[in-house]
mmCIF file of C-alpha atoms and ligand atoms in Angstrom:
data_model
loop_
_atom_site.group_PDB
_atom_site.id
_atom_site.type_symbol
_atom_site.label_atom_id
_atom_site.label_comp_id
_atom_site.label_asym_id
_atom_site.label_seq_id
_atom_site.Cartn_x
_atom_site.Cartn_y
_atom_site.Cartn_z
ATOM 1 C CA MET A 1 0.000 0.000 0.000
ATOM 2 C CA THR A 2 1.214 3.468 -0.878
ATOM 3 C CA SER A 3 1.769 5.852 1.999
ATOM 4 C CA TYR A 4 1.910 9.600 2.010
ATOM 5 C CA ILE A 5 3.333 12.326 4.206
ATOM 6 C CA PRO A 6 1.192 15.487 4.479
ATOM 7 C CA GLY A 7 2.482 19.012 4.012
ATOM 8 C CA PHE A 8 3.410 21.320 1.133
ATOM 9 C CA GLY A 9 7.136 21.769 0.513
ATOM 10 C CA ASN A 10 8.149 20.564 3.966
ATOM 11 C CA HIS A 11 11.314 18.567 4.500
ATOM 12 C CA VAL A 12 10.647 14.862 4.086
ATOM 13 C CA ALA A 13 13.019 12.007 4.924
ATOM 14 C CA THR A 14 11.938 8.564 3.745
ATOM 15 C CA GLU A 15 13.557 5.208 3.035
ATOM 16 C CA ALA A 16 12.148 2.055 1.431
ATOM 17 C CA VAL A 17 14.937 -0.060 2.914
ATOM 18 C CA PRO A 18 15.899 0.465 6.568
ATOM 19 C CA GLY A 19 19.312 2.079 6.902
ATOM 20 C CA ALA A 20 19.427 3.426 3.324
ATOM 21 C CA LEU A 21 19.158 7.056 4.395
ATOM 22 C CA PRO A 22 22.382 8.595 5.706
ATOM 23 C CA ILE A 23 22.121 10.445 8.978
ATOM 24 C CA GLY A 24 23.867 13.738 9.626
ATOM 25 C CA ARG A 25 25.298 14.232 6.119
ATOM 26 C CA ASN A 26 24.035 14.238 2.533
ATOM 27 C CA ALA A 27 26.892 12.556 0.694
ATOM 28 C CA PRO A 28 28.854 10.170 2.898
ATOM 29 C CA GLN A 29 32.003 8.649 1.452
ATOM 30 C CA ARG A 30 30.318 5.265 1.146
ATOM 31 C CA PRO A 31 26.498 5.428 1.303
ATOM 32 C CA ALA A 32 24.795 2.345 2.743
ATOM 33 C CA TYR A 33 24.506 -0.725 0.480
ATOM 34 C CA GLY A 34 26.666 0.960 -2.202
ATOM 35 C CA LEU A 35 23.856 3.392 -3.098
ATOM 36 C CA TYR A 36 24.724 6.530 -5.060
ATOM 37 C CA ALA A 37 24.003 9.950 -3.525
ATOM 38 C CA GLU A 38 22.601 12.492 -5.999
ATOM 39 C CA GLN A 39 21.202 15.971 -5.496
ATOM 40 C CA LEU A 40 18.161 17.145 -7.474
ATOM 41 C CA SER A 41 17.768 20.942 -7.473
ATOM 42 C CA GLY A 42 14.462 22.699 -8.023
ATOM 43 C CA THR A 43 15.896 26.173 -7.486
ATOM 44 C CA ALA A 44 19.293 27.796 -7.916
ATOM 45 C CA PHE A 45 21.787 26.772 -5.204
ATOM 46 C CA THR A 46 21.790 30.332 -3.921
ATOM 47 C CA ALA A 47 18.011 30.879 -3.806
ATOM 48 C CA PRO A 48 16.935 32.429 -0.488
ATOM 49 C CA ARG A 49 16.345 29.827 2.180
ATOM 50 C CA HIS A 50 12.553 30.177 2.141
ATOM 51 C CA GLU A 51 12.558 29.638 -1.659
ATOM 52 C CA ASN A 52 15.228 26.953 -1.788
ATOM 53 C CA ARG A 53 14.004 23.528 -2.940
ATOM 54 C CA ARG A 54 16.130 20.434 -3.420
ATOM 55 C CA SER A 55 16.206 16.775 -2.501
ATOM 56 C CA TRP A 56 18.958 14.208 -2.005
ATOM 57 C CA LEU A 57 18.369 10.858 -3.675
ATOM 58 C CA TYR A 58 20.032 7.528 -2.773
ATOM 59 C CA ARG A 59 19.769 5.199 -5.752
ATOM 60 C CA LEU A 60 20.928 1.911 -7.255
ATOM 61 C CA ARG A 61 22.721 3.650 -10.138
ATOM 62 C CA PRO A 62 23.541 7.314 -10.805
ATOM 63 C CA THR A 63 21.406 9.221 -13.329
ATOM 64 C CA ALA A 64 24.631 10.227 -15.084
ATOM 65 C CA GLU A 65 25.018 6.705 -16.482
ATOM 66 C CA HIS A 66 23.124 6.852 -19.778
ATOM 67 C CA PRO A 67 23.800 6.772 -23.538
ATOM 68 C CA PRO A 68 23.233 9.824 -25.762
ATOM 69 C CA TYR A 69 19.696 10.980 -26.483
ATOM 70 C CA ARG A 70 18.428 10.986 -30.058
ATOM 71 C CA PRO A 71 15.259 12.601 -31.449
ATOM 72 C CA TYR A 72 12.018 10.854 -30.482
ATOM 73 C CA ASP A 73 9.698 10.479 -33.453
ATOM 74 C CA GLY A 74 6.467 9.512 -31.654
ATOM 75 C CA ALA A 75 3.933 11.755 -29.904
ATOM 76 C CA PRO A 76 3.320 13.954 -32.957
ATOM 77 C CA ARG A 77 1.055 16.372 -31.078
ATOM 78 C CA PHE A 78 3.171 16.655 -27.926
ATOM 79 C CA ALA A 79 5.563 19.602 -27.736
ATOM 80 C CA PRO A 80 5.487 20.610 -31.397
ATOM 81 C CA GLY A 81 5.893 24.290 -30.552
ATOM 82 C CA THR A 82 3.513 27.007 -31.662
ATOM 83 C CA SER A 83 3.154 28.844 -34.932
ATOM 84 C CA GLY A 84 4.913 32.187 -35.238
ATOM 85 C CA ALA A 85 2.149 33.444 -37.555
ATOM 86 C CA PRO A 86 0.092 36.449 -36.420
ATOM 87 C CA LEU A 87 -2.451 35.170 -33.893
ATOM 88 C CA PRO A 88 -6.031 36.459 -34.248
ATOM 89 C CA PRO A 89 -7.337 37.885 -30.953
ATOM 90 C CA ASN A 90 -10.280 35.487 -31.072
ATOM 91 C CA ARG A 91 -11.799 33.618 -28.186
ATOM 92 C CA LEU A 92 -11.398 29.900 -28.747
ATOM 93 C CA ARG A 93 -12.938 26.740 -27.370
ATOM 94 C CA TRP A 94 -12.371 23.056 -27.916
ATOM 95 C CA ASP A 95 -14.423 19.879 -27.483
ATOM 96 C CA PRO A 96 -12.967 17.009 -25.448
ATOM 97 C CA MET A 97 -10.297 14.913 -27.124
ATOM 98 C CA ALA A 98 -11.469 11.548 -28.534
ATOM 99 C CA MET A 99 -9.993 8.368 -27.070
ATOM 100 C CA PRO A 100 -7.367 6.876 -29.436
ATOM 101 C CA GLN A 101 -8.401 3.898 -31.582
ATOM 102 C CA VAL A 102 -5.097 2.075 -31.119
ATOM 103 C CA GLY A 103 -3.030 1.304 -28.026
ATOM 104 C CA THR A 104 -1.564 4.633 -26.921
ATOM 105 C CA ASP A 105 0.345 5.387 -23.737
ATOM 106 C CA TRP A 106 0.389 8.688 -21.852
ATOM 107 C CA ILE A 107 3.383 10.075 -23.784
ATOM 108 C CA ASP A 108 1.934 9.418 -27.240
ATOM 109 C CA GLY A 109 -1.524 10.406 -25.991
ATOM 110 C CA MET A 110 -0.413 13.931 -25.102
ATOM 111 C CA THR A 111 -1.607 16.867 -27.205
ATOM 112 C CA THR A 112 -0.174 20.305 -26.557
ATOM 113 C CA MET A 113 -2.952 22.864 -26.924
ATOM 114 C CA LEU A 114 -1.639 26.166 -25.581
ATOM 115 C CA ALA A 115 1.781 27.499 -24.744
ATOM 116 C CA ASN A 116 3.491 30.767 -24.041
ATOM 117 C CA ARG A 117 7.152 31.720 -23.791
ATOM 118 C CA ASP A 118 10.027 29.478 -24.743
ATOM 119 C CA PRO A 119 10.886 26.815 -22.132
ATOM 120 C CA ALA A 120 14.484 28.079 -22.302
ATOM 121 C CA ASP A 121 13.256 31.404 -20.856
ATOM 122 C CA LEU A 122 12.355 29.594 -17.607
ATOM 123 C CA GLU A 123 9.072 31.472 -17.810
ATOM 124 C CA GLY A 124 5.647 30.599 -19.106
ATOM 125 C CA VAL A 125 3.232 27.723 -19.021
ATOM 126 C CA ALA A 126 1.777 25.186 -21.451
ATOM 127 C CA VAL A 127 -1.571 23.426 -21.323
ATOM 128 C CA HIS A 128 -1.780 19.893 -22.686
ATOM 129 C CA VAL A 129 -4.607 17.370 -22.840
ATOM 130 C CA TYR A 130 -4.107 13.617 -22.809
ATOM 131 C CA ALA A 131 -6.188 10.629 -23.917
ATOM 132 C CA CYS A 132 -4.555 7.224 -23.523
ATOM 133 C CA ASN A 133 -5.453 3.565 -23.161
ATOM 134 C CA ARG A 134 -2.186 1.712 -22.479
ATOM 135 C CA ASP A 135 0.206 1.602 -19.553
ATOM 136 C CA MET A 136 3.609 3.123 -20.199
ATOM 137 C CA ASP A 137 6.378 0.528 -20.467
ATOM 138 C CA ARG A 138 8.942 3.327 -20.536
ATOM 139 C CA VAL A 139 9.784 6.407 -18.525
ATOM 140 C CA PHE A 140 9.247 10.116 -19.164
ATOM 141 C CA VAL A 141 11.111 13.111 -17.802
ATOM 142 C CA ASP A 142 10.421 16.793 -18.398
ATOM 143 C CA ALA A 143 13.418 19.107 -18.247
ATOM 144 C CA ASP A 144 11.177 22.000 -19.334
ATOM 145 C CA GLY A 145 9.017 22.299 -16.252
ATOM 146 C CA GLU A 146 7.015 20.828 -13.439
ATOM 147 C CA LEU A 147 3.862 18.978 -14.478
ATOM 148 C CA VAL A 148 0.452 19.262 -12.837
ATOM 149 C CA PHE A 149 -1.844 16.352 -13.731
ATOM 150 C CA LEU A 150 -5.579 17.095 -13.634
ATOM 151 C CA PRO A 151 -7.390 13.847 -14.520
ATOM 152 C CA GLN A 152 -10.844 14.230 -16.035
ATOM 153 C CA ALA A 153 -11.673 10.537 -16.663
ATOM 154 C CA GLY A 154 -9.922 7.428 -15.370
ATOM 155 C CA ARG A 155 -7.446 6.998 -12.541
ATOM 156 C CA LEU A 156 -3.704 7.421 -12.939
ATOM 157 C CA THR A 157 -0.892 5.681 -11.114
ATOM 158 C CA ILE A 158 2.187 7.839 -11.516
ATOM 159 C CA LEU A 159 5.269 5.887 -10.481
ATOM 160 C CA THR A 160 7.973 8.476 -9.886
ATOM 161 C CA GLU A 161 11.557 8.315 -8.727
ATOM 162 C CA LEU A 162 10.394 9.678 -5.378
ATOM 163 C CA GLY A 163 7.346 7.478 -4.854
ATOM 164 C CA ARG A 164 3.957 6.345 -6.176
ATOM 165 C CA LEU A 165 1.078 8.732 -6.711
ATOM 166 C CA ASP A 166 -2.448 7.346 -7.109
ATOM 167 C CA ILE A 167 -4.983 9.903 -8.313
ATOM 168 C CA ALA A 168 -8.544 9.855 -9.626
ATOM 169 C CA PRO A 169 -10.621 12.612 -11.248
ATOM 170 C CA GLY A 170 -11.147 15.189 -8.487
ATOM 171 C CA GLN A 171 -7.543 14.843 -7.380
ATOM 172 C CA ILE A 172 -4.464 16.428 -8.940
ATOM 173 C CA ALA A 173 -0.759 15.644 -8.730
ATOM 174 C CA LEU A 174 2.493 17.444 -9.399
ATOM 175 C CA VAL A 175 5.734 15.911 -10.660
ATOM 176 C CA PRO A 176 8.725 18.258 -10.275
ATOM 177 C CA ARG A 177 10.898 19.235 -13.217
ATOM 178 C CA GLY A 178 13.451 16.529 -13.960
ATOM 179 C CA VAL A 179 11.798 13.740 -11.946
ATOM 180 C CA ARG A 180 11.358 10.597 -14.036
ATOM 181 C CA PHE A 181 8.062 8.730 -13.968
ATOM 182 C CA ARG A 182 5.848 6.130 -15.605
ATOM 183 C CA VAL A 183 2.067 6.447 -15.921
ATOM 184 C CA GLU A 184 -0.187 3.406 -15.524
ATOM 185 C CA LEU A 185 -3.938 3.326 -16.095
ATOM 186 C CA PRO A 186 -5.810 1.269 -13.456
ATOM 187 C CA ASP A 187 -9.070 1.767 -15.402
ATOM 188 C CA GLY A 188 -7.565 0.829 -18.770
ATOM 189 C CA GLU A 189 -7.998 4.293 -20.232
ATOM 190 C CA ALA A 190 -7.748 7.871 -19.041
ATOM 191 C CA ALA A 191 -8.177 11.447 -20.212
ATOM 192 C CA GLY A 192 -7.406 14.793 -18.648
ATOM 193 C CA TYR A 193 -5.225 17.849 -18.582
ATOM 194 C CA VAL A 194 -1.594 18.631 -17.797
ATOM 195 C CA ALA A 195 -0.297 22.092 -16.962
ATOM 196 C CA GLU A 196 3.439 22.410 -17.574
ATOM 197 C CA ASN A 197 5.027 25.244 -15.637
ATOM 198 C CA HIS A 198 8.331 26.493 -17.042
ATOM 199 C CA GLY A 199 8.631 29.282 -14.491
ATOM 200 C CA SER A 200 9.122 29.576 -10.755
ATOM 201 C CA LEU A 201 7.788 26.632 -8.771
ATOM 202 C CA PHE A 202 4.110 26.498 -7.957
ATOM 203 C CA ARG A 203 3.526 27.486 -4.347
ATOM 204 C CA LEU A 204 0.579 28.254 -2.107
ATOM 205 C CA PRO A 205 -0.432 31.916 -2.421
ATOM 206 C CA ASP A 206 0.006 34.340 0.452
ATOM 207 C CA LEU A 207 -3.310 34.781 2.236
ATOM 208 C CA GLY A 208 -3.126 38.419 3.382
ATOM 209 C CA PRO A 209 -6.197 39.386 5.428
ATOM 210 C CA ILE A 210 -7.669 35.888 4.984
ATOM 211 C CA GLY A 211 -5.276 34.830 7.724
ATOM 212 C CA ALA A 212 -3.387 31.675 8.544
ATOM 213 C CA ASN A 213 -5.923 29.226 7.092
ATOM 214 C CA GLY A 214 -7.971 28.845 3.955
ATOM 215 C CA LEU A 215 -7.945 28.090 0.235
ATOM 216 C CA GLY A 216 -5.482 25.181 -0.192
ATOM 217 C CA ASN A 217 -4.145 24.136 3.207
ATOM 218 C CA SER A 218 -0.569 22.843 3.252
ATOM 219 C CA ARG A 219 -1.429 19.714 5.251
ATOM 220 C CA ASP A 220 -3.644 18.437 2.439
ATOM 221 C CA PHE A 221 -0.778 18.116 -0.044
ATOM 222 C CA GLU A 222 0.457 14.545 0.234
ATOM 223 C CA THR A 223 4.000 13.509 -0.658
ATOM 224 C CA PRO A 224 4.675 9.815 -1.322
ATOM 225 C CA VAL A 225 7.154 7.848 0.743
ATOM 226 C CA ALA A 226 10.196 6.281 -0.947
ATOM 227 C CA TRP A 227 9.413 3.457 -3.366
ATOM 228 C CA PHE A 228 11.643 1.857 -5.985
ATOM 229 C CA GLU A 229 11.852 -0.954 -8.505
ATOM 230 C CA ASP A 230 14.944 -3.100 -9.034
ATOM 231 C CA ARG A 231 14.544 -4.030 -12.702
ATOM 232 C CA ASP A 232 17.558 -4.778 -14.890
ATOM 233 C CA GLU A 233 15.801 -4.754 -18.244
ATOM 234 C CA PRO A 234 15.865 -2.332 -21.198
ATOM 235 C CA THR A 235 13.885 0.787 -20.294
ATOM 236 C CA PRO A 236 13.361 3.542 -22.878
ATOM 237 C CA VAL A 237 13.407 7.060 -21.457
ATOM 238 C CA VAL A 238 11.712 9.941 -23.293
ATOM 239 C CA GLN A 239 12.775 13.434 -22.288
ATOM 240 C CA LYS A 240 11.191 16.781 -23.117
ATOM 241 C CA PHE A 241 13.988 19.319 -23.452
ATOM 242 C CA LEU A 242 13.641 22.853 -24.826
ATOM 243 C CA GLY A 243 10.309 22.027 -26.413
ATOM 244 C CA SER A 244 11.405 18.861 -28.245
ATOM 245 C CA LEU A 245 11.243 15.163 -27.378
ATOM 246 C CA TRP A 246 14.358 12.986 -27.145
ATOM 247 C CA THR A 247 14.913 9.354 -26.260
ATOM 248 C CA MET A 248 17.533 6.821 -25.182
ATOM 249 C CA THR A 249 17.340 3.362 -23.629
ATOM 250 C CA LEU A 250 18.768 2.383 -20.256
ATOM 251 C CA ASP A 251 19.557 -1.224 -19.309
ATOM 252 C CA HIS A 252 17.649 -0.759 -16.068
ATOM 253 C CA SER A 253 14.687 1.090 -14.617
ATOM 254 C CA PRO A 254 15.687 4.551 -13.395
ATOM 255 C CA LEU A 255 12.893 4.397 -10.814
ATOM 256 C CA ASP A 256 15.498 3.053 -8.421
ATOM 257 C CA VAL A 257 15.634 5.647 -5.626
ATOM 258 C CA VAL A 258 15.705 3.624 -2.419
ATOM 259 C CA ALA A 259 15.666 6.596 -0.044
ATOM 260 C CA TRP A 260 15.453 10.372 -0.297
ATOM 261 C CA HIS A 261 15.175 13.464 1.795
ATOM 262 C CA GLY A 262 14.506 17.089 0.991
ATOM 263 C CA ASN A 263 11.749 19.553 0.153
ATOM 264 C CA LEU A 264 11.485 19.038 -3.624
ATOM 265 C CA ALA A 265 8.968 16.255 -4.104
ATOM 266 C CA PRO A 266 5.928 15.094 -6.026
ATOM 267 C CA TRP A 267 2.578 15.549 -4.328
ATOM 268 C CA ARG A 268 -1.118 14.883 -4.768
ATOM 269 C CA TYR A 269 -4.067 16.970 -3.614
ATOM 270 C CA ASP A 270 -7.778 16.244 -3.330
ATOM 271 C CA LEU A 271 -9.657 19.202 -4.841
ATOM 272 C CA SER A 272 -12.590 18.631 -2.459
ATOM 273 C CA ARG A 273 -10.334 19.830 0.372
ATOM 274 C CA PHE A 274 -10.086 23.319 -1.149
ATOM 275 C CA ASN A 275 -11.556 25.827 1.289
ATOM 276 C CA THR A 276 -13.631 28.013 -1.028
ATOM 277 C CA ILE A 277 -14.038 31.620 0.071
ATOM 278 C CA ASN A 278 -16.433 34.167 -1.428
ATOM 279 C CA THR A 279 -18.790 36.982 -0.547
ATOM 280 C CA VAL A 280 -21.481 36.810 2.129
ATOM 281 C CA SER A 281 -22.839 40.237 1.230
ATOM 282 C CA PHE A 282 -22.819 41.483 -2.378
ATOM 283 C CA ASP A 283 -20.749 41.319 -5.573
ATOM 284 C CA HIS A 284 -18.102 38.689 -5.796
ATOM 285 C CA PRO A 285 -14.362 39.041 -5.417
ATOM 286 C CA ASP A 286 -12.090 38.623 -8.405
ATOM 287 C CA PRO A 287 -11.467 34.959 -9.276
ATOM 288 C CA SER A 288 -8.051 35.220 -7.632
ATOM 289 C CA ILE A 289 -9.997 34.297 -4.486
ATOM 290 C CA PHE A 290 -10.094 30.770 -5.948
ATOM 291 C CA THR A 291 -6.295 30.425 -6.353
ATOM 292 C CA LEU A 292 -4.941 27.065 -5.279
ATOM 293 C CA LEU A 293 -1.340 27.567 -6.441
ATOM 294 C CA THR A 294 0.669 30.383 -7.904
ATOM 295 C CA SER A 295 3.921 30.617 -9.851
ATOM 296 C CA PRO A 296 5.060 34.223 -9.419
ATOM 297 C CA SER A 297 6.753 36.212 -12.177
ATOM 298 C CA ASP A 298 9.410 38.838 -11.480
ATOM 299 C CA VAL A 299 6.668 41.501 -11.216
ATOM 300 C CA PRO A 300 5.024 41.502 -7.772
ATOM 301 C CA GLY A 301 1.420 40.285 -7.936
ATOM 302 C CA ARG A 302 1.614 39.298 -11.616
ATOM 303 C CA ALA A 303 1.640 35.527 -11.905
ATOM 304 C CA ASN A 304 3.593 33.553 -14.444
ATOM 305 C CA ALA A 305 0.790 31.071 -13.793
ATOM 306 C CA ASP A 306 -2.059 30.750 -11.321
ATOM 307 C CA LEU A 307 -3.944 27.488 -10.922
ATOM 308 C CA VAL A 308 -7.481 28.521 -10.001
ATOM 309 C CA LEU A 309 -10.417 26.268 -9.010
ATOM 310 C CA PHE A 310 -14.175 26.737 -9.418
ATOM 311 C CA PRO A 311 -15.505 24.112 -6.985
ATOM 312 C CA PRO A 312 -19.003 23.354 -5.657
ATOM 313 C CA ARG A 313 -20.024 26.258 -3.402
ATOM 314 C CA TRP A 314 -22.901 28.246 -1.966
ATOM 315 C CA MET A 315 -24.009 31.382 -3.782
ATOM 316 C CA VAL A 316 -25.615 33.854 -1.374
ATOM 317 C CA ALA A 317 -24.793 37.339 -2.697
ATOM 318 C CA GLU A 318 -27.636 39.874 -2.467
ATOM 319 C CA ASP A 319 -28.595 42.129 -5.401
ATOM 320 C CA THR A 320 -25.736 40.638 -7.372
ATOM 321 C CA PHE A 321 -25.267 39.072 -10.770
ATOM 322 C CA ARG A 322 -23.848 35.844 -9.428
ATOM 323 C CA PRO A 323 -21.917 34.240 -12.301
ATOM 324 C CA PRO A 324 -18.708 35.970 -13.424
ATOM 325 C CA TRP A 325 -19.565 39.348 -14.993
ATOM 326 C CA PHE A 326 -18.275 40.502 -18.367
ATOM 327 C CA HIS A 327 -14.600 41.288 -18.253
ATOM 328 C CA ARG A 328 -11.439 41.979 -20.228
ATOM 329 C CA ASN A 329 -8.201 41.102 -18.498
ATOM 330 C CA VAL A 330 -4.542 41.819 -18.948
ATOM 331 C CA MET A 331 -4.004 38.210 -17.848
ATOM 332 C CA SER A 332 -4.752 35.368 -20.269
ATOM 333 C CA GLU A 333 -7.101 32.575 -19.245
ATOM 334 C CA ALA A 334 -7.077 28.904 -20.220
ATOM 335 C CA MET A 335 -10.005 26.999 -18.704
ATOM 336 C CA GLY A 336 -10.763 23.320 -18.383
ATOM 337 C CA LEU A 337 -13.696 21.423 -16.922
ATOM 338 C CA ILE A 338 -13.222 18.254 -14.901
ATOM 339 C CA THR A 339 -16.871 17.555 -14.152
ATOM 340 C CA GLY A 340 -20.338 19.092 -14.318
ATOM 341 C CA ALA A 341 -21.074 22.501 -15.816
ATOM 342 C CA TYR A 342 -19.442 25.914 -15.403
ATOM 343 C CA ASP A 343 -21.802 28.610 -14.153
ATOM 344 C CA ALA A 344 -21.007 31.157 -16.879
ATOM 345 C CA LYS A 345 -21.607 28.819 -19.807
ATOM 346 C CA ALA A 346 -24.876 27.056 -20.662
ATOM 347 C CA GLU A 347 -23.670 24.659 -23.348
ATOM 348 C CA GLY A 348 -20.650 23.861 -25.458
ATOM 349 C CA PHE A 349 -18.104 23.734 -22.616
ATOM 350 C CA ARG A 350 -18.033 20.041 -21.841
ATOM 351 C CA PRO A 351 -15.954 18.105 -19.305
ATOM 352 C CA GLY A 352 -12.624 17.470 -21.011
ATOM 353 C CA GLY A 353 -13.045 20.588 -23.170
ATOM 354 C CA LEU A 354 -10.893 23.687 -23.070
ATOM 355 C CA SER A 355 -11.339 27.401 -23.680
ATOM 356 C CA LEU A 356 -8.992 30.312 -24.230
ATOM 357 C CA HIS A 357 -9.679 33.956 -23.454
ATOM 358 C CA ASN A 358 -6.447 35.724 -24.259
ATOM 359 C CA LEU A 359 -5.132 39.158 -23.347
ATOM 360 C CA MET A 360 -7.984 41.725 -23.509
ATOM 361 C CA ALA A 361 -10.508 39.335 -25.112
ATOM 362 C CA GLY A 362 -14.009 40.405 -24.031
ATOM 363 C CA HIS A 363 -15.792 37.489 -22.406
ATOM 364 C CA GLY A 364 -18.052 36.478 -19.556
ATOM 365 C CA PRO A 365 -21.443 34.828 -19.295
ATOM 366 C CA ASP A 366 -22.931 33.536 -22.513
ATOM 367 C CA HIS A 367 -26.340 34.840 -23.565
ATOM 368 C CA ALA A 368 -28.307 32.004 -21.969
ATOM 369 C CA SER A 369 -26.408 32.209 -18.657
ATOM 370 C CA TRP A 370 -26.766 36.017 -18.577
ATOM 371 C CA GLN A 371 -30.498 35.751 -19.171
ATOM 372 C CA ALA A 372 -30.985 33.107 -16.495
ATOM 373 C CA ALA A 373 -28.818 34.851 -13.880
ATOM 374 C CA SER A 374 -30.429 38.248 -14.526
ATOM 375 C CA ALA A 375 -33.891 36.812 -13.905
ATOM 376 C CA ALA A 376 -33.017 34.412 -11.073
ATOM 377 C CA GLU A 377 -34.635 34.777 -7.668
ATOM 378 C CA LEU A 378 -31.671 35.427 -5.359
ATOM 379 C CA LYS A 379 -32.173 32.698 -2.790
ATOM 380 C CA PRO A 380 -29.087 30.987 -1.403
ATOM 381 C CA HIS A 381 -28.326 28.164 -3.757
ATOM 382 C CA ARG A 382 -25.560 25.663 -4.038
ATOM 383 C CA ILE A 383 -23.639 24.987 -7.231
ATOM 384 C CA GLU A 384 -23.287 21.220 -7.101
ATOM 385 C CA GLY A 385 -21.317 18.592 -8.932
ATOM 386 C CA THR A 386 -18.899 20.883 -10.739
ATOM 387 C CA MET A 387 -15.147 21.371 -10.913
ATOM 388 C CA ALA A 388 -13.692 23.804 -13.412
ATOM 389 C CA PHE A 389 -10.169 25.160 -13.322
ATOM 390 C CA MET A 390 -8.197 27.943 -14.917
ATOM 391 C CA VAL A 391 -4.511 28.281 -15.718
ATOM 392 C CA GLU A 392 -4.151 32.050 -15.821
ATOM 393 C CA SER A 393 -0.915 33.558 -17.094
ATOM 394 C CA CYS A 394 0.548 37.000 -17.591
ATOM 395 C CA TRP A 395 1.910 35.753 -20.928
ATOM 396 C CA PRO A 396 -0.642 35.499 -23.777
ATOM 397 C CA TYR A 397 -1.138 31.933 -24.975
ATOM 398 C CA ARG A 398 -0.419 30.746 -28.480
ATOM 399 C CA PRO A 399 -2.538 27.752 -29.492
ATOM 400 C CA THR A 400 -0.585 25.049 -31.297
ATOM 401 C CA THR A 401 -1.197 24.401 -34.985
ATOM 402 C CA HIS A 402 -3.285 21.355 -34.001
ATOM 403 C CA ALA A 403 -5.351 23.409 -31.557
ATOM 404 C CA LEU A 404 -6.013 26.177 -34.105
ATOM 405 C CA ALA A 405 -7.182 23.591 -36.635
ATOM 406 C CA HIS A 406 -9.566 21.911 -34.180
ATOM 407 C CA ALA A 407 -11.240 24.811 -32.356
ATOM 408 C CA GLN A 408 -15.022 25.052 -32.297
ATOM 409 C CA LEU A 409 -16.197 27.087 -35.275
ATOM 410 C CA ASP A 410 -19.017 29.000 -33.626
ATOM 411 C CA TYR A 411 -17.741 30.005 -30.177
ATOM 412 C CA ASP A 412 -18.357 33.732 -30.763
ATOM 413 C CA ALA A 413 -22.063 32.970 -31.247
ATOM 414 C CA VAL A 414 -22.544 32.394 -27.498
ATOM 415 C CA TRP A 415 -22.280 36.171 -27.061
ATOM 416 C CA LYS A 416 -24.687 37.081 -29.865
ATOM 417 C CA ASP A 417 -27.920 39.083 -29.711
ATOM 418 C CA PHE A 418 -27.636 40.753 -26.317
ATOM 419 C CA PRO A 419 -30.481 43.301 -26.124
ATOM 420 C CA LYS A 420 -29.304 46.899 -26.272
ATOM 421 C CA ALA A 421 -29.593 48.857 -23.029
ATOM 422 C CA ARG A 422 -32.630 51.176 -22.966
ATOM 423 C CA LEU A 423 -31.930 54.769 -21.894
ATOM 424 C CA PRO A 424 -34.803 56.835 -20.455
HETATM 425 FE FE1 FE2 B 1 -12.399 35.263 -17.517
#
């Protein structure tokens, strides 16, 4: 059975074999059992202490032992980059991805939809969707960023160098940059979203006047304990590096970390534990009140990426249009839907779908939602059975060539035929 240690970014020390973890030093002359000590950095060595993230790994073989990488020619829709052509400022929306007809693992089932910045900038974020129906018999590693998995259908078992993560729709998981992993599908097939953060590490937002508790609580982020496999058989490794995919084959599984300690680790989080905060009087706060995680940019208050949730919640505001009002933002918004319906859209935004409202695109409730919310009797009511999320970024998104070719054709029509205001 997999075990977890609660807490976000705290220092964890865990060993799958008693005595594997050195005590009192990170790199003893001869680690126990002939293990190799290896540091994995998530931040620069000299990052301030409260920002500094790294872990020490004790493994059967060092990561350094591998043959050269060569280009990987699978996964045609994963990491193809974006077109440099002028991008129309249109709002875009996509239907859910179809399940593949042939056996497809998580790597080949990935489709990059939206991206901004070059991964080499160490800024920006990409949004991918996946649809797959075969366990991986190889290993993936992303040098371009940390990966947040948001399953929409089907459970995932993510076997990482630092432990096993089991997640189902309604839970999310993060695998740090550079940590190798394999994805297995306990339900035989799976679909969902992946946010790839090239910038500063996702962290819990400061809470300001909210106080010491609320939104995502650090104790609800679960880090797996050490787990490893001792398998001396050919294991292909696919790496994403500077926006391209590369591969080489090891003669052993690299998921061979017997013990580790540090504060750079995978985690999982149950979205139902998010403490949702909103108005109890009138209006509603900006959607930043729903921020689970933030990746700051160099400009204070302007996120490289915010991961924002729209969970089930009570709506009680008086004399208030309760769904999100019309807005144009300097931030760019990619939205996905894990389950149910989103309260600003009547139809067309289905679980597994995606929408993009880029820099300064006018958007908000569609006509049907505006009509219903304007006429609604304002009793307290609960939005049930829904979970939408947004990956908001200060960098405008460029859809990939595939995404541009597969967007819904009539999205603009949801904002058609609003009656003109009547002046006295
Ligand atoms: Fe918006």
